[in-house]
Short mmCIF file of C-alpha atoms in Angstrom, two decimals:
data_model
loop_
_atom_site.label_atom_id
_atom_site.label_comp_id
_atom_site.label_asym_id
_atom_site.label_seq_id
_atom_site.Cartn_x
_atom_site.Cartn_y
_atom_site.Cartn_z
CA MET A 21 4.85 -66.00 58.57
CA THR A 22 5.52 -64.47 54.94
CA ALA A 23 5.16 -60.98 54.71
CA LYS A 24 2.23 -59.87 52.01
CA LYS A 25 3.64 -59.22 48.67
CA ARG A 26 3.43 -55.01 47.88
CA PRO A 27 0.80 -54.89 44.62
CA ARG A 28 3.27 -53.57 41.69
CA ALA A 29 2.53 -50.11 40.64
CA LYS A 30 0.68 -49.88 37.07
CA LEU A 31 2.87 -47.58 35.57
CA PRO A 32 2.04 -45.03 32.22
CA GLN A 33 2.33 -46.14 29.36
CA PHE A 34 5.07 -43.72 27.12
CA ASP A 35 5.79 -43.13 23.17
CA ASP A 36 8.84 -44.74 22.35
CA GLY A 37 8.82 -42.29 19.99
CA PRO A 38 7.65 -42.03 15.39
CA SER A 39 6.55 -45.49 14.11
CA PRO A 40 8.31 -47.32 11.56
CA ASP A 41 4.93 -47.04 9.72
CA GLN A 42 4.07 -43.11 10.51
CA PRO A 43 4.11 -41.24 7.20
CA SER A 44 6.56 -38.82 6.65
CA ILE A 45 5.07 -35.55 4.33
CA LEU A 46 7.00 -32.83 2.72
CA VAL A 47 5.76 -29.42 3.28
CA ALA A 48 7.11 -27.60 -0.33
CA PHE A 49 5.88 -24.25 -0.02
CA ASP A 50 8.20 -21.36 -1.68
CA TRP A 51 6.31 -18.29 1.10
CA PHE A 52 5.66 -18.31 3.88
CA ASP A 53 1.98 -17.94 5.32
CA HIS A 54 1.44 -18.98 9.14
CA ARG A 55 -2.70 -20.07 7.87
CA ILE A 56 -2.20 -22.32 5.35
CA TYR A 57 0.80 -23.82 7.97
CA LYS A 58 -1.84 -24.03 11.05
CA GLY A 59 -4.50 -25.90 8.74
CA ILE A 60 -1.33 -28.14 7.44
CA ALA A 61 -0.60 -28.93 11.23
CA ARG A 62 -4.01 -29.38 13.07
CA PHE A 63 -4.26 -32.66 9.77
CA ALA A 64 -1.17 -33.95 10.61
CA VAL A 65 -2.08 -34.02 14.27
CA GLN A 66 -5.53 -35.93 13.59
CA ALA A 67 -3.78 -38.21 11.72
CA GLY A 68 -0.64 -38.63 13.04
CA TRP A 69 2.03 -37.18 9.72
CA HIS A 70 5.86 -36.88 11.17
CA LEU A 71 6.14 -33.18 8.93
CA SER A 72 9.50 -33.03 7.44
CA PRO A 73 12.12 -30.12 8.22
CA TYR A 74 13.00 -29.50 4.88
CA LEU A 75 12.48 -27.05 2.79
CA PHE A 76 11.20 -24.44 6.33
CA SER A 77 15.24 -23.61 6.71
CA ASP A 78 17.03 -24.76 2.93
CA ARG A 79 16.17 -24.91 -0.41
CA ASN A 80 17.53 -28.30 -0.19
CA VAL A 81 16.21 -32.01 0.23
CA PRO A 82 18.79 -34.76 1.52
CA PHE A 83 18.86 -37.13 -2.22
CA ASN A 84 16.87 -40.38 -1.36
CA TRP A 85 15.19 -38.87 1.48
CA PRO A 86 12.31 -41.78 2.05
CA GLY A 87 8.98 -39.49 2.00
CA ASP A 88 5.58 -40.64 1.42
CA GLY A 89 4.34 -37.78 -0.15
CA ALA A 90 4.25 -33.74 -0.52
CA ILE A 91 1.70 -30.68 -0.47
CA THR A 92 3.90 -27.80 -2.42
CA CYS A 93 3.37 -24.76 -3.89
CA TYR A 94 3.82 -24.80 -7.52
CA GLY A 95 6.33 -21.48 -8.79
CA PRO A 96 9.41 -20.72 -10.52
CA THR A 97 11.93 -21.41 -7.58
CA LEU A 98 10.98 -24.81 -6.87
CA ALA A 99 9.91 -26.04 -9.55
CA PRO A 100 12.72 -28.35 -10.65
CA PHE A 101 12.68 -29.79 -6.67
CA ILE A 102 8.77 -30.18 -7.10
CA ASP A 103 9.04 -32.01 -10.30
CA SER A 104 11.62 -34.78 -9.13
CA LEU A 105 9.32 -35.74 -6.38
CA THR A 106 7.66 -39.01 -7.46
CA MET A 107 5.88 -39.22 -4.10
CA PRO A 108 2.28 -38.71 -4.28
CA LYS A 109 1.79 -34.75 -4.48
CA VAL A 110 -1.22 -32.01 -3.89
CA ASP A 111 -0.47 -28.89 -4.82
CA VAL A 112 -2.25 -25.45 -3.80
CA SER A 113 -1.20 -22.78 -6.51
CA VAL A 114 -2.80 -22.26 -10.15
CA ALA A 115 0.29 -22.28 -11.70
CA LYS A 116 1.37 -24.70 -14.89
CA MET A 117 2.66 -27.57 -13.62
CA PRO A 118 4.16 -30.20 -16.27
CA HIS A 119 2.45 -33.15 -14.64
CA THR A 120 -1.27 -33.45 -12.94
CA VAL A 121 -1.36 -33.81 -9.40
CA PRO A 122 -4.90 -33.01 -7.20
CA ARG A 123 -4.33 -29.32 -5.93
CA VAL A 124 -6.57 -27.51 -3.36
CA LEU A 125 -7.45 -23.75 -3.94
CA ASN A 126 -8.95 -20.91 -3.40
CA ASP A 127 -12.47 -20.48 -5.43
CA ASN A 128 -10.88 -17.29 -7.17
CA LEU A 129 -13.93 -16.51 -9.09
CA LEU A 130 -16.26 -15.96 -5.83
CA ILE A 131 -13.33 -14.01 -4.18
CA GLY A 132 -13.80 -11.61 -7.45
CA ARG A 133 -17.80 -11.72 -7.22
CA LEU A 134 -17.65 -10.72 -3.15
CA ALA A 135 -15.79 -7.63 -4.35
CA ALA A 136 -17.42 -6.63 -6.99
CA GLU A 137 -20.55 -6.79 -3.86
CA HIS A 138 -18.49 -5.30 -0.93
CA PHE A 139 -17.43 -2.34 -3.50
CA LEU A 140 -21.49 -2.62 -4.95
CA LYS A 141 -22.95 -2.22 -2.25
CA ARG A 142 -21.60 1.31 -1.51
CA GLY A 143 -23.12 2.57 -4.18
CA PHE A 144 -19.73 3.05 -6.77
CA HIS A 145 -20.33 4.35 -9.53
CA HIS A 146 -16.48 3.56 -11.23
CA PHE A 147 -14.01 0.42 -10.85
CA ALA A 148 -10.70 -0.55 -10.89
CA PHE A 149 -8.16 -3.70 -11.09
CA PHE A 150 -4.91 -3.51 -9.74
CA ARG A 151 -3.04 -5.49 -11.99
CA TRP A 152 -0.67 -7.76 -11.85
CA PRO A 153 -0.01 -10.68 -14.41
CA ALA A 154 2.78 -12.52 -13.11
CA VAL A 155 0.81 -13.13 -10.02
CA GLU A 156 -0.88 -16.20 -12.15
CA VAL A 157 -4.26 -16.28 -9.59
CA ASN A 158 -4.94 -12.02 -10.51
CA PRO A 159 -6.51 -12.19 -13.71
CA ILE A 160 -8.81 -14.91 -12.52
CA ARG A 161 -9.94 -12.63 -9.44
CA GLU A 162 -9.49 -9.69 -12.55
CA ALA A 163 -11.89 -11.30 -14.18
CA SER A 164 -14.15 -12.73 -12.01
CA TYR A 165 -14.67 -8.94 -10.69
CA ARG A 166 -14.94 -7.40 -14.05
CA ALA A 167 -17.94 -10.13 -14.49
CA ALA A 168 -19.28 -9.44 -11.97
CA LEU A 169 -19.72 -5.50 -11.86
CA LEU A 170 -21.03 -5.98 -15.83
CA GLU A 171 -23.43 -8.33 -15.19
CA SER A 172 -25.08 -6.01 -12.58
CA GLY A 173 -25.52 -3.17 -14.90
CA VAL A 174 -21.81 -1.52 -14.93
CA ASP A 175 -20.91 0.25 -17.81
CA LYS A 176 -17.87 -1.51 -19.84
CA ASP A 177 -16.06 2.48 -19.63
CA HIS A 178 -16.51 2.62 -16.61
CA PHE A 179 -14.55 0.09 -15.47
CA HIS A 180 -10.70 0.62 -15.97
CA ILE A 181 -6.75 -1.11 -15.66
CA ILE A 182 -4.38 -0.34 -13.15
CA ARG A 183 -0.90 -1.83 -13.81
CA GLN A 184 1.85 -2.75 -12.40
CA PRO A 185 4.97 -1.05 -13.54
CA GLY A 186 7.49 -4.42 -15.00
CA PRO A 187 10.71 -5.13 -13.28
CA LYS A 188 13.02 -2.43 -14.03
CA VAL A 189 10.37 -0.34 -12.16
CA LEU A 190 10.07 -1.50 -9.52
CA ARG A 191 13.17 -1.81 -8.34
CA ASP A 192 13.07 2.20 -8.10
CA TRP A 193 10.68 3.07 -5.56
CA ALA A 194 10.61 7.04 -7.32
CA ALA A 195 9.61 5.24 -10.37
CA HIS A 196 7.30 3.06 -9.40
CA GLU A 197 5.30 5.62 -7.39
CA LYS A 198 5.25 8.27 -10.11
CA ALA A 199 4.34 5.31 -12.73
CA ILE A 200 1.36 4.12 -10.00
CA LEU A 201 0.13 7.95 -10.17
CA GLU A 202 -0.03 8.77 -13.53
CA GLN A 203 -1.97 6.57 -13.95
CA LEU A 204 -4.50 6.65 -11.20
CA GLU A 205 -4.36 11.22 -12.17
CA LYS A 206 -6.26 9.89 -15.53
CA LEU A 207 -8.89 7.71 -13.50
CA PRO A 208 -12.60 8.81 -12.06
CA ARG A 209 -13.07 9.54 -8.82
CA PRO A 210 -14.52 8.24 -6.22
CA LEU A 211 -13.29 5.35 -7.98
CA ALA A 212 -13.38 1.23 -6.19
CA VAL A 213 -10.50 -0.63 -6.30
CA PHE A 214 -9.98 -4.03 -5.65
CA THR A 215 -6.43 -4.87 -5.73
CA GLY A 216 -6.22 -8.67 -6.24
CA GLN A 217 -4.14 -9.15 -3.50
CA ASP A 218 -2.41 -7.42 -0.20
CA ASN A 219 0.73 -6.04 -1.36
CA LEU A 220 -0.64 -4.63 -4.07
CA GLY A 221 -3.21 -2.40 -1.89
CA ALA A 222 -0.52 -1.26 0.70
CA THR A 223 1.47 -0.10 -2.35
CA LEU A 224 -1.93 1.54 -3.81
CA ILE A 225 -2.27 3.27 -0.22
CA GLU A 226 1.29 4.45 0.68
CA VAL A 227 1.40 6.17 -3.15
CA CYS A 228 -1.86 7.91 -2.31
CA VAL A 229 -0.93 8.98 0.75
CA ARG A 230 1.83 10.44 -0.14
CA ASN A 231 0.39 11.99 -2.68
CA GLY A 232 -2.44 13.92 -0.74
CA ILE A 233 -5.32 11.05 -2.46
CA HIS A 234 -7.71 10.96 0.23
CA VAL A 235 -8.69 7.06 1.18
CA PRO A 236 -11.13 5.62 0.95
CA GLU A 237 -12.88 9.29 0.14
CA GLU A 238 -11.09 9.32 -3.69
CA ILE A 239 -9.92 5.98 -4.04
CA SER A 240 -11.56 3.01 -2.09
CA VAL A 241 -8.80 -0.24 -2.11
CA LEU A 242 -9.78 -3.90 -1.20
CA GLY A 243 -6.84 -6.66 -0.86
CA VAL A 244 -7.34 -10.54 -0.99
CA ASP A 245 -6.12 -13.23 2.21
CA ASN A 246 -5.88 -10.77 4.82
CA ILE A 247 -2.90 -10.53 6.18
CA GLU A 248 -3.21 -8.78 9.12
CA PHE A 249 0.29 -7.54 10.15
CA LEU A 250 0.05 -5.97 6.89
CA CYS A 251 -3.15 -4.72 6.81
CA ASP A 252 -3.66 -3.50 10.36
CA CYS A 253 -0.34 -1.54 9.74
CA LEU A 254 -0.83 1.15 7.09
CA ALA A 255 -1.70 4.61 7.45
CA VAL A 256 -5.53 3.40 6.65
CA PRO A 257 -5.68 0.12 7.31
CA MET A 258 -6.94 -2.09 3.97
CA SER A 259 -9.96 -3.84 3.95
CA SER A 260 -9.31 -7.77 2.55
CA VAL A 261 -11.31 -10.89 1.61
CA ASP A 262 -9.84 -13.23 3.69
CA THR A 263 -9.32 -16.45 2.04
CA ARG A 264 -9.52 -18.76 4.98
CA LEU A 265 -6.38 -19.87 4.78
CA ASP A 266 -6.18 -22.82 7.49
CA GLU A 267 -8.87 -24.23 5.81
CA LEU A 268 -7.01 -24.39 2.73
CA GLY A 269 -4.05 -26.68 4.35
CA TYR A 270 -5.95 -28.43 6.08
CA GLN A 271 -8.36 -29.63 3.20
CA ALA A 272 -5.12 -30.04 0.77
CA ALA A 273 -3.35 -32.65 3.77
CA LYS A 274 -6.88 -34.47 3.76
CA GLN A 275 -6.55 -34.43 -0.14
CA LEU A 276 -2.75 -35.49 -0.20
CA GLN A 277 -3.92 -38.47 2.99
CA ARG A 278 -6.65 -39.44 0.02
CA ARG A 279 -4.48 -39.62 -2.65
CA MET A 280 -1.64 -41.36 -0.65
CA ASP A 281 -5.04 -44.22 0.54
CA GLY A 282 -5.68 -44.46 -3.40
CA GLU A 283 -8.97 -42.91 -2.73
CA ILE A 284 -8.67 -40.95 -5.70
CA ALA A 285 -5.49 -39.96 -8.65
CA ASP A 286 -3.48 -37.70 -9.82
CA ASP A 287 -6.34 -36.69 -12.34
CA ALA A 288 -9.05 -35.60 -9.05
CA PRO A 289 -10.62 -32.17 -10.01
CA PRO A 290 -9.64 -29.34 -8.32
CA LEU A 291 -10.69 -29.05 -4.35
CA LEU A 292 -12.21 -25.61 -4.21
CA ILE A 293 -11.93 -23.36 -0.63
CA ALA A 294 -15.21 -20.64 -1.27
CA PRO A 295 -13.74 -17.86 0.94
CA GLY A 296 -15.05 -16.08 4.17
CA ARG A 297 -15.78 -12.40 4.19
CA VAL A 298 -14.71 -9.38 3.31
CA VAL A 299 -12.56 -7.72 6.26
CA ASN A 300 -13.63 -3.99 6.76
CA ARG A 301 -11.10 -1.94 7.90
CA ARG A 302 -11.12 2.06 6.84
CA SER A 303 -9.49 1.92 3.30
CA THR A 304 -13.80 1.02 2.26
CA GLU A 305 -15.39 2.75 5.22
CA VAL A 306 -17.06 5.05 2.99
CA LEU A 307 -20.12 5.70 0.42
CA ALA A 308 -19.57 6.56 -2.76
CA VAL A 309 -20.68 10.89 -2.52
CA PRO A 310 -19.65 13.45 -5.40
CA HIS A 311 -21.18 15.79 -3.22
CA ALA A 312 -17.83 18.13 -2.11
CA GLY A 313 -19.54 18.93 1.02
CA VAL A 314 -20.67 15.27 2.46
CA ALA A 315 -17.96 13.83 1.56
CA LYS A 316 -15.79 16.39 3.51
CA ALA A 317 -18.34 15.87 6.82
CA LEU A 318 -17.88 11.87 5.98
CA ARG A 319 -14.14 12.48 6.70
CA LEU A 320 -14.78 14.43 9.51
CA MET A 321 -17.40 11.71 10.73
CA ARG A 322 -14.98 9.24 10.46
CA ALA A 323 -11.68 10.89 11.78
CA ALA A 324 -13.07 12.35 15.36
CA PHE A 325 -16.27 10.03 15.77
CA SER A 326 -14.80 9.18 19.12
CA THR A 327 -14.87 12.75 20.09
CA PRO A 328 -19.05 14.42 21.19
CA MET A 329 -18.87 16.58 17.83
CA THR A 330 -22.20 17.65 17.29
CA LEU A 331 -23.73 18.84 13.38
CA GLU A 332 -22.67 22.85 14.13
CA ASP A 333 -19.44 21.00 14.44
CA VAL A 334 -19.47 19.53 11.04
CA CYS A 335 -21.30 22.10 10.15
CA GLU A 336 -18.78 24.86 10.27
CA HIS A 337 -15.96 22.39 9.31
CA VAL A 338 -17.46 21.93 6.07
CA GLY A 339 -18.80 25.07 5.57
CA MET A 340 -22.32 24.83 5.06
CA SER A 341 -25.38 25.54 6.76
CA LYS A 342 -27.15 23.16 8.64
CA ARG A 343 -30.67 22.93 6.84
CA GLY A 344 -28.37 23.08 3.32
CA LEU A 345 -26.36 20.23 5.04
CA GLU A 346 -29.28 18.35 5.95
CA LYS A 347 -30.99 18.45 2.42
CA ALA A 348 -27.23 17.12 0.73
CA PHE A 349 -26.95 14.74 3.70
CA ARG A 350 -30.54 13.06 2.41
CA THR A 351 -30.24 13.77 -1.34
CA HIS A 352 -27.34 11.10 -1.26
CA LEU A 353 -27.03 9.14 1.57
CA GLN A 354 -30.92 8.82 1.68
CA ARG A 355 -30.10 9.92 5.73
CA SER A 356 -29.15 12.83 8.07
CA PRO A 357 -26.01 14.05 9.43
CA ALA A 358 -26.84 12.59 12.96
CA ALA A 359 -28.02 9.55 11.54
CA GLU A 360 -24.83 9.02 9.58
CA LEU A 361 -22.57 9.42 12.02
CA ARG A 362 -24.55 7.45 14.59
CA ARG A 363 -23.78 4.52 12.07
CA ILE A 364 -20.29 4.89 11.15
CA ARG A 365 -20.55 5.01 16.20
CA ILE A 366 -22.47 1.90 15.59
CA ASP A 367 -20.31 -0.31 13.04
CA HIS A 368 -17.01 0.36 15.48
CA ALA A 369 -18.86 -0.34 18.92
CA LYS A 370 -20.39 -3.96 17.13
CA ARG A 371 -15.95 -4.91 15.65
CA MET A 372 -14.98 -3.91 19.37
CA LEU A 373 -17.62 -6.14 20.94
CA THR A 374 -16.91 -8.73 19.12
CA GLU A 375 -12.99 -8.66 18.39
CA THR A 376 -11.99 -7.12 21.62
CA ASP A 377 -12.61 -7.90 26.01
CA ILE A 378 -13.17 -3.81 26.26
CA LYS A 379 -15.36 -3.09 29.06
CA ILE A 380 -19.05 -1.57 27.35
CA GLU A 381 -18.84 1.66 28.86
CA ALA A 382 -14.90 1.68 28.42
CA ILE A 383 -16.10 0.86 24.41
CA ALA A 384 -19.15 3.67 25.15
CA ARG A 385 -16.70 6.57 25.61
CA GLU A 386 -13.89 5.04 22.93
CA CYS A 387 -17.07 5.25 20.24
CA GLY A 388 -18.32 8.97 21.20
CA TYR A 389 -21.16 7.88 24.07
CA CYS A 390 -20.80 9.58 27.44
CA ASN A 391 -21.56 6.82 28.87
CA SER A 392 -22.33 2.41 28.26
CA SER A 393 -26.44 4.32 29.01
CA ASN A 394 -26.75 6.37 25.55
CA LEU A 395 -24.57 3.61 23.43
CA SER A 396 -26.85 0.93 24.53
CA LEU A 397 -30.17 3.59 23.29
CA ALA A 398 -28.89 4.16 19.68
CA PHE A 399 -27.14 0.27 19.49
CA LYS A 400 -30.12 -1.08 20.30
CA ARG A 401 -32.20 1.45 17.98
CA ASP A 402 -29.55 -0.32 15.55
CA THR A 403 -29.61 -3.67 16.35
CA LYS A 404 -32.62 -4.33 18.55
CA LEU A 405 -29.69 -6.30 20.77
CA SER A 406 -28.17 -4.78 23.92
CA PRO A 407 -24.19 -4.36 23.45
CA ARG A 408 -24.43 -7.11 25.80
CA ALA A 409 -25.74 -9.78 24.37
CA TYR A 410 -24.75 -8.45 20.86
CA ARG A 411 -21.18 -9.16 22.34
CA ARG A 412 -22.43 -12.60 23.03
CA LYS A 413 -24.47 -13.36 19.48
CA PHE A 414 -21.55 -13.07 17.16
CA ARG A 415 -18.02 -13.15 19.08
CA THR A 416 -15.66 -14.47 16.72
CA GLU A 417 -13.76 -17.26 16.96
CA GLU A 418 -10.71 -15.53 17.48
CA HIS A 419 -11.88 -14.04 20.57
CA PRO A 420 -14.30 -16.88 22.91
CA ALA A 421 -16.85 -15.62 25.24
#
């Protein structure tokens, strides 16, 4: 009797490695932001690209490297190398290039307007831009910021420039600090300063804090790019425009694929990536108030809102009567001190609900309420939603429910 043959097991199919036809793509940047690389990688996985490791750890690429395309960020260090590449390219800088290539750029005009709107909503009358012309995007952002302010009715004499010192001074911190401080001391306050990039904002905040200038009550500071490592770790955490760098990287990769496929030519118009929102932190959490007593009360409220302070505590701190402080608040803020304290607490609760997994009972205590019921009453009065419903509705993508 013949034994039955056992059916042969169906083995899983394995990828034997990269195909010879798989596109090899070079990423040639002279600086690092993980969000841009994350966007490029997201498209690369979808498109089946091989991303070259060159330039991630070295500035050189082997002669005759057989690449299919490159995503570049044109600048002085890598310019000769980028110019030498004969493959299709897409660039993400605004720097002048000797040849035309498709570009994917932040919409710097919208970034400047977003900054102006952010400060105008806070009631400022005096504005400044921290200028560093060596960075090509800064003049574009400055011009847009200024134009948006003037269009809104701001007097041209109320717009000021703070200049980044030259290279020689930049190498000496004491001289650098002195050069910036001398400019600040000549400008009116409260002053709203748009810095054009996060590292300038960080420098400005450091100079202010070291010299007893209150941020944001005297000088309010807004940066660009929302580099969390930088913005969150300053003595006064800095508000910043989210430039959606992940999306910029993704669209740059997508545009390169279109260029390699012949769908666009080198003279394709730049693809602009609109900014997201202003990520609010303490450096702009202020309403511009010229009244010294109200400004002092606001500083206390923002510093100690998590404690069970009373109106009597605030009056004692600023040296004003309850009636005088109430009147000053209604004159300058159009609301009472109690309403302003509640607004500060509720704004903090909103951030914690959408950006953390902390339980609502703990959020209540963090915001100065003795229990979650008291927080819920105040929260519903402000938003018409319970804290739980607000969390469900506005949960951020980074912290899905």
